[in-house]
Short mmCIF file of C-alpha atoms in Angstrom, two decimals:
data_model
loop_
_atom_site.label_atom_id
_atom_site.label_comp_id
_atom_site.label_asym_id
_atom_site.label_seq_id
_atom_site.Cartn_x
_atom_site.Cartn_y
_atom_site.Cartn_z
CA MET V 11 72.48 125.92 93.82
CA GLN V 12 70.09 127.35 96.39
CA SER V 13 69.98 131.08 96.89
CA GLY V 14 72.14 132.27 99.73
CA SER V 15 74.59 129.39 99.58
CA ALA V 16 78.18 129.69 98.44
CA LEU V 17 80.72 127.25 97.11
CA HIS V 18 84.36 128.26 97.06
CA HIS V 19 87.25 126.24 95.72
CA THR V 20 90.89 126.54 94.85
CA VAL V 21 92.75 124.44 92.31
CA GLN V 22 96.47 123.86 92.78
CA ARG V 23 98.37 122.52 89.82
CA GLY V 24 101.85 121.07 89.75
CA ASN V 25 101.94 120.65 85.96
CA PRO V 26 99.97 122.00 82.98
CA MET V 27 96.80 120.07 82.22
CA ARG V 28 97.49 117.63 79.37
CA SER V 29 94.90 114.93 79.90
CA THR V 30 91.50 114.40 81.48
CA SER V 31 92.86 111.35 83.32
CA ARG V 32 94.30 113.20 86.32
CA ILE V 33 94.25 112.74 90.07
CA PHE V 34 92.80 115.39 92.33
CA PHE V 35 92.90 115.26 96.11
CA CYS V 36 89.93 117.10 97.60
CA LEU V 37 90.37 118.53 101.11
CA ALA V 38 87.25 119.85 102.80
CA LEU V 39 88.45 122.82 104.81
CA ALA V 40 85.23 123.76 106.62
CA THR V 41 81.50 123.25 106.71
CA LEU V 42 81.13 126.44 108.77
CA LEU V 43 78.35 127.28 111.17
CA PHE V 44 74.98 127.75 109.56
CA THR V 45 71.42 128.38 110.57
CA SER V 46 69.93 126.69 107.52
CA ILE V 47 71.12 124.75 104.50
CA ALA V 48 70.58 127.85 102.37
CA ASP V 49 73.09 129.79 104.49
CA ALA V 50 75.83 127.13 104.40
CA GLN V 51 79.21 127.88 102.88
CA PHE V 52 81.59 125.10 101.88
CA THR V 53 85.26 125.60 101.05
CA TYR V 54 87.54 123.01 99.53
CA THR V 55 90.90 122.74 97.82
CA LEU V 56 91.72 120.54 94.83
CA THR V 57 95.36 119.47 94.65
CA GLU V 58 96.59 117.79 91.51
CA LEU V 59 98.71 114.72 92.23
CA SER V 60 101.11 113.96 89.40
CA LEU V 61 104.65 112.68 88.86
CA GLY V 62 104.88 114.68 85.64
CA GLY V 63 103.08 112.48 83.13
CA THR V 64 99.59 112.51 81.63
CA TRP V 65 97.89 109.71 83.57
CA GLY V 66 97.27 108.76 87.18
CA THR V 67 94.88 107.23 89.69
CA ALA V 68 94.47 107.37 93.47
CA VAL V 69 94.29 104.11 95.43
CA ASP V 70 94.00 104.91 99.16
CA LEU V 71 94.21 107.72 101.71
CA ASN V 72 94.33 108.12 105.49
CA ASP V 73 92.91 110.54 108.04
CA ALA V 74 96.03 112.73 107.91
CA GLY V 75 95.37 113.52 104.25
CA ARG V 76 98.17 111.30 102.93
CA VAL V 77 97.36 109.68 99.59
CA THR V 78 98.88 106.80 97.67
CA GLY V 79 98.27 105.93 94.04
CA ARG V 80 99.88 105.49 90.62
CA SER V 81 101.01 108.18 88.21
CA GLN V 82 102.92 108.36 84.97
CA ASN V 83 106.21 110.16 85.40
CA ALA V 84 108.08 112.33 82.89
CA LEU V 85 109.78 109.23 81.42
CA GLY V 86 106.44 107.59 80.71
CA ASP V 87 106.81 104.98 83.50
CA VAL V 88 103.76 104.38 85.70
CA GLN V 89 104.96 104.39 89.30
CA ALA V 90 103.49 104.32 92.78
CA PHE V 91 103.49 107.56 94.74
CA VAL V 92 102.77 108.83 98.22
CA TYR V 93 101.50 112.35 98.82
CA ASP V 94 101.80 114.21 102.12
CA PRO V 95 100.13 117.63 102.59
CA LEU V 96 103.32 118.94 104.24
CA THR V 97 106.07 117.37 102.13
CA GLY V 98 104.36 116.93 98.77
CA ILE V 99 104.47 113.96 96.39
CA ARG V 100 107.17 111.27 96.24
CA GLU V 101 107.69 108.46 93.74
CA LEU V 102 107.97 104.94 95.17
CA SER V 103 110.00 102.45 93.15
CA LEU V 104 112.50 99.64 93.61
CA GLY V 105 114.33 100.67 90.43
CA GLY V 106 112.12 99.24 87.70
CA THR V 107 109.79 100.83 85.18
CA TRP V 108 106.56 100.25 87.13
CA SER V 109 105.24 100.02 90.67
CA ALA V 110 101.78 99.78 92.24
CA PRO V 111 100.61 100.52 95.82
CA THR V 112 98.03 98.44 97.68
CA ALA V 113 97.20 100.54 100.76
CA ILE V 114 98.43 103.24 103.15
CA SER V 115 98.26 103.08 106.95
CA GLU V 116 97.32 105.87 109.34
CA THR V 117 101.02 106.42 110.07
CA GLY V 118 101.85 106.83 106.39
CA GLN V 119 103.32 103.42 105.60
CA VAL V 120 102.60 102.23 102.05
CA VAL V 121 102.62 98.61 100.87
CA GLY V 122 102.65 97.50 97.27
CA PHE V 123 104.58 95.89 94.41
CA SER V 124 107.35 97.14 92.20
CA GLN V 125 109.55 95.95 89.40
CA ASN V 126 113.10 95.89 90.72
CA SER V 127 116.30 96.90 88.92
CA GLU V 128 116.87 93.31 87.76
CA GLY V 129 113.46 93.18 86.06
CA GLY V 130 111.84 90.97 88.69
CA GLN V 131 108.87 91.76 90.90
CA SER V 132 109.10 92.46 94.63
CA ALA V 133 106.73 93.67 97.30
CA PHE V 134 107.69 96.78 99.24
CA VAL V 135 106.90 98.60 102.45
CA TYR V 136 107.56 102.34 102.37
CA GLY V 137 108.00 104.14 105.66
CA HIS V 138 110.87 101.99 106.96
CA ILE V 139 114.46 101.57 105.85
CA GLU V 140 113.78 97.91 105.04
CA TYR V 141 111.91 96.83 101.93
CA LEU V 142 109.95 93.62 101.79
CA GLY V 143 112.09 91.27 99.74
CA PHE V 144 113.79 87.91 100.04
CA PRO V 145 117.40 87.29 101.05
CA ASN V 146 119.28 84.61 99.12
CA SER V 147 117.97 81.81 101.34
CA TYR V 148 114.46 82.55 100.03
CA ALA V 149 115.48 82.55 96.39
CA PRO V 150 112.98 79.83 95.28
CA TRP V 151 110.06 81.96 96.48
CA ARG V 152 108.43 85.04 94.96
CA ILE V 153 105.92 87.26 96.77
CA THR V 154 102.62 87.18 94.90
CA GLY V 155 100.14 88.83 97.26
CA LEU V 156 99.97 91.22 100.21
CA ARG V 157 97.09 90.22 102.48
CA GLY V 158 97.20 92.80 105.27
CA TYR V 159 99.29 95.06 107.50
CA ASN V 160 99.15 96.91 110.80
CA GLN V 161 100.32 100.25 112.15
CA LYS V 162 103.62 98.74 113.34
CA GLY V 163 104.62 98.13 109.74
CA GLN V 164 104.10 94.37 109.97
CA VAL V 165 102.84 92.89 106.71
CA ILE V 166 101.37 89.48 105.88
CA ALA V 167 101.93 88.13 102.40
CA HIS V 168 102.05 84.86 100.52
CA ALA V 169 104.82 83.65 98.26
CA HIS V 170 104.64 81.38 95.25
CA SER V 171 107.23 78.67 94.69
CA ILE V 172 109.19 79.34 91.52
CA ILE V 173 110.51 75.78 91.43
CA VAL V 174 107.50 73.69 92.51
CA GLY V 175 104.88 75.95 90.97
CA ALA V 176 101.76 75.20 92.97
CA PHE V 177 103.01 75.67 96.53
CA THR V 178 102.50 78.87 98.51
CA LYS V 179 103.86 80.03 101.86
CA ALA V 180 102.36 82.40 104.42
CA LEU V 181 104.87 85.12 105.35
CA LEU V 182 105.06 87.68 108.12
CA TYR V 183 107.31 90.69 107.61
CA ASP V 184 108.44 92.73 110.62
CA PRO V 185 110.62 95.86 110.23
CA THR V 186 112.94 94.67 113.02
CA ARG V 187 112.80 90.88 112.58
CA GLY V 188 112.63 90.59 108.82
CA ILE V 189 110.64 87.78 107.16
CA GLN V 190 109.46 84.55 108.74
CA GLU V 191 107.38 81.70 107.38
CA LEU V 192 104.13 80.75 109.10
CA THR V 193 103.45 77.05 108.73
CA LEU V 194 102.08 74.04 110.62
CA GLY V 195 104.71 71.83 109.03
CA GLY V 196 103.31 71.21 105.56
CA SER V 197 104.15 72.62 102.14
CA LEU V 198 101.17 75.01 101.78
CA SER V 199 100.12 77.97 103.92
CA ASP V 200 98.28 81.25 103.38
CA PRO V 201 97.56 84.20 105.74
CA ASN V 202 94.23 86.02 105.88
CA ASP V 203 94.35 88.65 108.63
CA ILE V 204 96.66 90.40 111.11
CA ASN V 205 95.90 92.59 114.14
CA GLU V 206 97.86 95.33 115.88
CA SER V 207 99.50 92.81 118.24
CA GLY V 208 101.04 91.01 115.28
CA GLN V 209 98.76 87.98 115.65
CA VAL V 210 98.02 86.32 112.30
CA VAL V 211 95.36 83.85 111.16
CA GLY V 212 95.04 81.77 108.02
CA TYR V 213 95.38 78.16 106.94
CA SER V 214 98.29 75.77 106.55
CA GLU V 215 99.01 72.16 105.78
CA ASN V 216 100.24 70.27 108.83
CA ALA V 217 102.78 67.45 108.85
CA ALA V 218 99.98 64.97 108.05
CA GLY V 219 99.02 66.88 104.90
CA GLU V 220 95.78 68.25 106.37
CA SER V 221 94.91 71.88 105.61
CA GLN V 222 93.94 73.43 108.93
CA ALA V 223 93.21 76.84 110.42
CA PHE V 224 95.99 78.47 112.40
CA VAL V 225 96.58 81.40 114.70
CA TYR V 226 100.07 82.82 115.17
CA ASP V 227 101.14 84.83 118.21
CA PRO V 228 104.58 86.52 118.43
CA ILE V 229 105.10 85.08 121.93
CA GLN V 230 103.20 81.76 121.83
CA GLY V 231 104.09 80.84 118.26
CA ILE V 232 101.75 79.10 115.79
CA GLN V 233 98.79 76.97 116.88
CA GLU V 234 96.47 74.69 114.89
CA LEU V 235 92.73 75.29 115.26
CA SER V 236 90.43 72.36 114.45
CA LEU V 237 87.07 70.83 115.34
CA GLY V 238 88.51 67.38 114.72
CA GLY V 239 88.30 67.07 110.94
CA ASP V 240 90.91 67.14 108.20
CA HIS V 241 90.51 70.66 106.82
CA GLY V 242 89.65 74.22 107.81
CA GLY V 243 90.78 77.84 107.74
CA ALA V 244 90.67 81.02 109.84
CA SER V 245 89.49 84.24 108.19
CA LYS V 246 89.60 87.07 110.75
CA ILE V 247 91.15 88.06 114.08
CA THR V 248 90.08 91.02 116.22
CA GLN V 249 92.32 93.28 118.29
CA SER V 250 91.20 91.40 121.41
CA GLY V 251 92.18 88.05 119.90
CA TYR V 252 88.84 86.57 118.81
CA VAL V 253 89.24 84.37 115.73
CA ILE V 254 86.55 83.13 113.35
CA GLY V 255 86.84 80.48 110.69
CA TYR V 256 85.60 77.21 109.28
CA SER V 257 86.55 73.68 110.28
CA ALA V 258 85.52 70.14 109.45
CA THR V 259 84.54 67.76 112.25
CA GLY V 260 85.42 64.12 112.72
CA MET V 261 81.93 63.25 111.42
CA GLY V 262 82.60 64.97 108.09
CA GLU V 263 80.49 68.05 108.84
CA GLY V 264 81.81 71.59 108.35
CA HIS V 265 81.03 74.36 110.83
CA ALA V 266 81.82 77.92 111.74
CA PHE V 267 84.00 78.32 114.80
CA LEU V 268 84.99 81.00 117.29
CA TYR V 269 88.33 80.83 119.06
CA HIS V 270 89.83 82.81 121.92
CA PRO V 271 92.62 81.77 124.29
CA SER V 272 90.24 82.15 127.23
CA ILE V 273 87.55 79.81 125.84
CA GLY V 274 89.37 77.62 123.33
CA ILE V 275 87.64 76.68 120.06
CA LEU V 276 83.83 76.74 119.96
CA LYS V 277 81.61 75.27 117.25
CA LEU V 278 78.85 77.64 116.08
CA SER V 279 75.87 75.71 114.71
CA LEU V 280 72.10 75.86 114.50
CA GLY V 281 71.94 72.06 114.53
CA GLY V 282 72.67 71.18 110.91
CA ALA V 283 75.73 69.84 109.12
CA TYR V 284 77.17 73.04 107.67
CA GLY V 285 77.95 76.61 108.68
CA SER V 286 80.26 79.55 108.03
CA ALA V 287 81.18 82.64 110.04
CA GLN V 288 81.13 85.99 108.25
CA ASP V 289 82.24 88.55 110.84
CA VAL V 290 83.18 89.04 114.51
CA ASN V 291 83.54 92.11 116.73
CA GLU V 292 85.71 92.92 119.75
CA ALA V 293 83.06 91.57 122.14
CA GLY V 294 83.20 88.13 120.52
CA GLN V 295 79.80 88.48 118.85
CA VAL V 296 79.66 86.56 115.56
CA VAL V 297 77.33 86.58 112.56
CA GLY V 298 77.21 83.91 109.89
CA VAL V 299 75.14 81.24 108.18
CA SER V 300 74.30 77.73 109.38
CA GLU V 301 71.99 74.86 108.58
CA ASN V 302 69.40 74.20 111.26
CA GLY V 303 68.11 70.80 112.35
CA ALA V 304 65.63 70.73 109.46
CA GLY V 305 68.41 71.26 106.92
CA GLU V 306 67.37 74.86 106.23
CA GLU V 307 70.10 77.48 105.82
CA HIS V 308 69.63 80.54 108.03
CA ALA V 309 71.62 83.45 109.36
CA PHE V 310 72.79 83.27 112.95
CA PHE V 311 73.89 85.70 115.63
CA TYR V 312 76.16 84.50 118.43
CA ASP V 313 76.79 86.31 121.71
CA PRO V 314 79.16 84.96 124.39
CA ILE V 315 76.48 85.45 127.05
CA LEU V 316 73.23 84.83 125.15
CA GLY V 317 74.55 82.01 122.97
CA ILE V 318 73.57 81.41 119.34
CA ARG V 319 70.31 82.70 117.86
CA GLU V 320 68.70 81.96 114.49
CA MET V 321 67.67 84.96 112.39
CA TRP V 322 65.06 84.38 109.73
CA LEU V 323 61.96 85.75 108.03
CA THR V 324 59.15 83.53 106.77
CA GLY V 325 59.90 82.42 103.22
CA THR V 326 63.34 84.03 103.09
CA LEU V 327 66.97 83.07 103.36
CA LEU V 328 69.07 85.54 105.33
CA TRP V 329 72.79 86.00 104.81
CA THR V 330 74.50 88.13 107.47
CA LEU V 331 77.58 89.95 106.24
CA ARG V 332 78.96 92.33 108.89
CA ILE V 333 78.52 93.18 112.57
CA THR V 334 79.44 96.45 114.30
CA GLU V 335 81.04 96.88 117.71
CA SER V 336 77.64 97.77 119.16
CA GLY V 337 76.04 94.60 117.81
CA TYR V 338 74.24 95.91 114.73
CA ALA V 339 74.31 93.46 111.83
CA ILE V 340 73.80 93.94 108.11
CA GLY V 341 72.97 91.24 105.61
CA LEU V 342 71.12 90.15 102.53
CA PRO V 343 67.73 88.41 102.57
CA ILE V 344 66.93 86.31 99.50
CA LEU V 345 63.24 86.75 98.87
CA GLY V 346 60.83 84.96 96.54
CA GLU V 347 62.04 84.37 92.98
CA GLY V 348 65.61 85.27 93.93
CA GLU V 349 65.01 88.92 94.92
CA ARG V 350 67.72 90.31 97.18
CA HIS V 351 67.52 93.39 99.39
CA PRO V 352 69.93 94.46 102.16
CA PHE V 353 68.77 94.60 105.77
#
């Protein structure tokens, strides 16, 4: 440590230390004003998060300092918990011997899984009176994955058919409306993303047995998105309603697409037979990968005003991964002999 600097910390313990596998929540209280790095003082507090056992792990936290994770309790069961700086730690369980959280929202809602009192497995949403589970009419289905949630407490999940075995259903849970299936009329569907308006995207079989991309809107209902082929899927939706995905064409090609109610569905291609979209921002700018007219695979950048642009370096293959709201993109160029370096 440099001369003149100071590091202060406080450790709060709820139980005696009995194992090195503990959870500590670190809260940075101040970075303080300083004239140089040597004069800086940094104060933090470590708070042990435990349900009374000897093991635990943190999973997620939000900007309010709320934390969710798993901890062994005094009975030896490993259960989900939520910690609030004002109210302390609380065990989350549907009555079984184990539970596991997936994420926590900025408003403190926690989603996860738990063994119930009958020994089965159910998904849960903490923060509302309702828990995510099936009424009797949904008895043949079992929730097997939580795919996303928003600040309203809406959760998208998929359920596995206990009877049929291979079939899955896309589900939308709303604290006031309960559970509804999202389907284009076929036996398979799966959700991928949800925004704050409750709009959901994913893929579903239609009545003809084709697996197609869909977008669901609470007012407009569910809509199929296709470039004319027999398969596709939507992967992301922004808060402003831009959707990206992949769709086959009537010619058997497969391309990235961008959809918005104001423009419809738009094929994104550099001129080849294949493409995929990786990310989209609120302005409708998209990054992805596409074959060009020469059959070479290159990264692309699409802007609603400028159109689509190829991004490449001589002798390299560029894969774009993410785009920011200001239009910055990150990716991975594959150099000679398989070298990969981010850009």
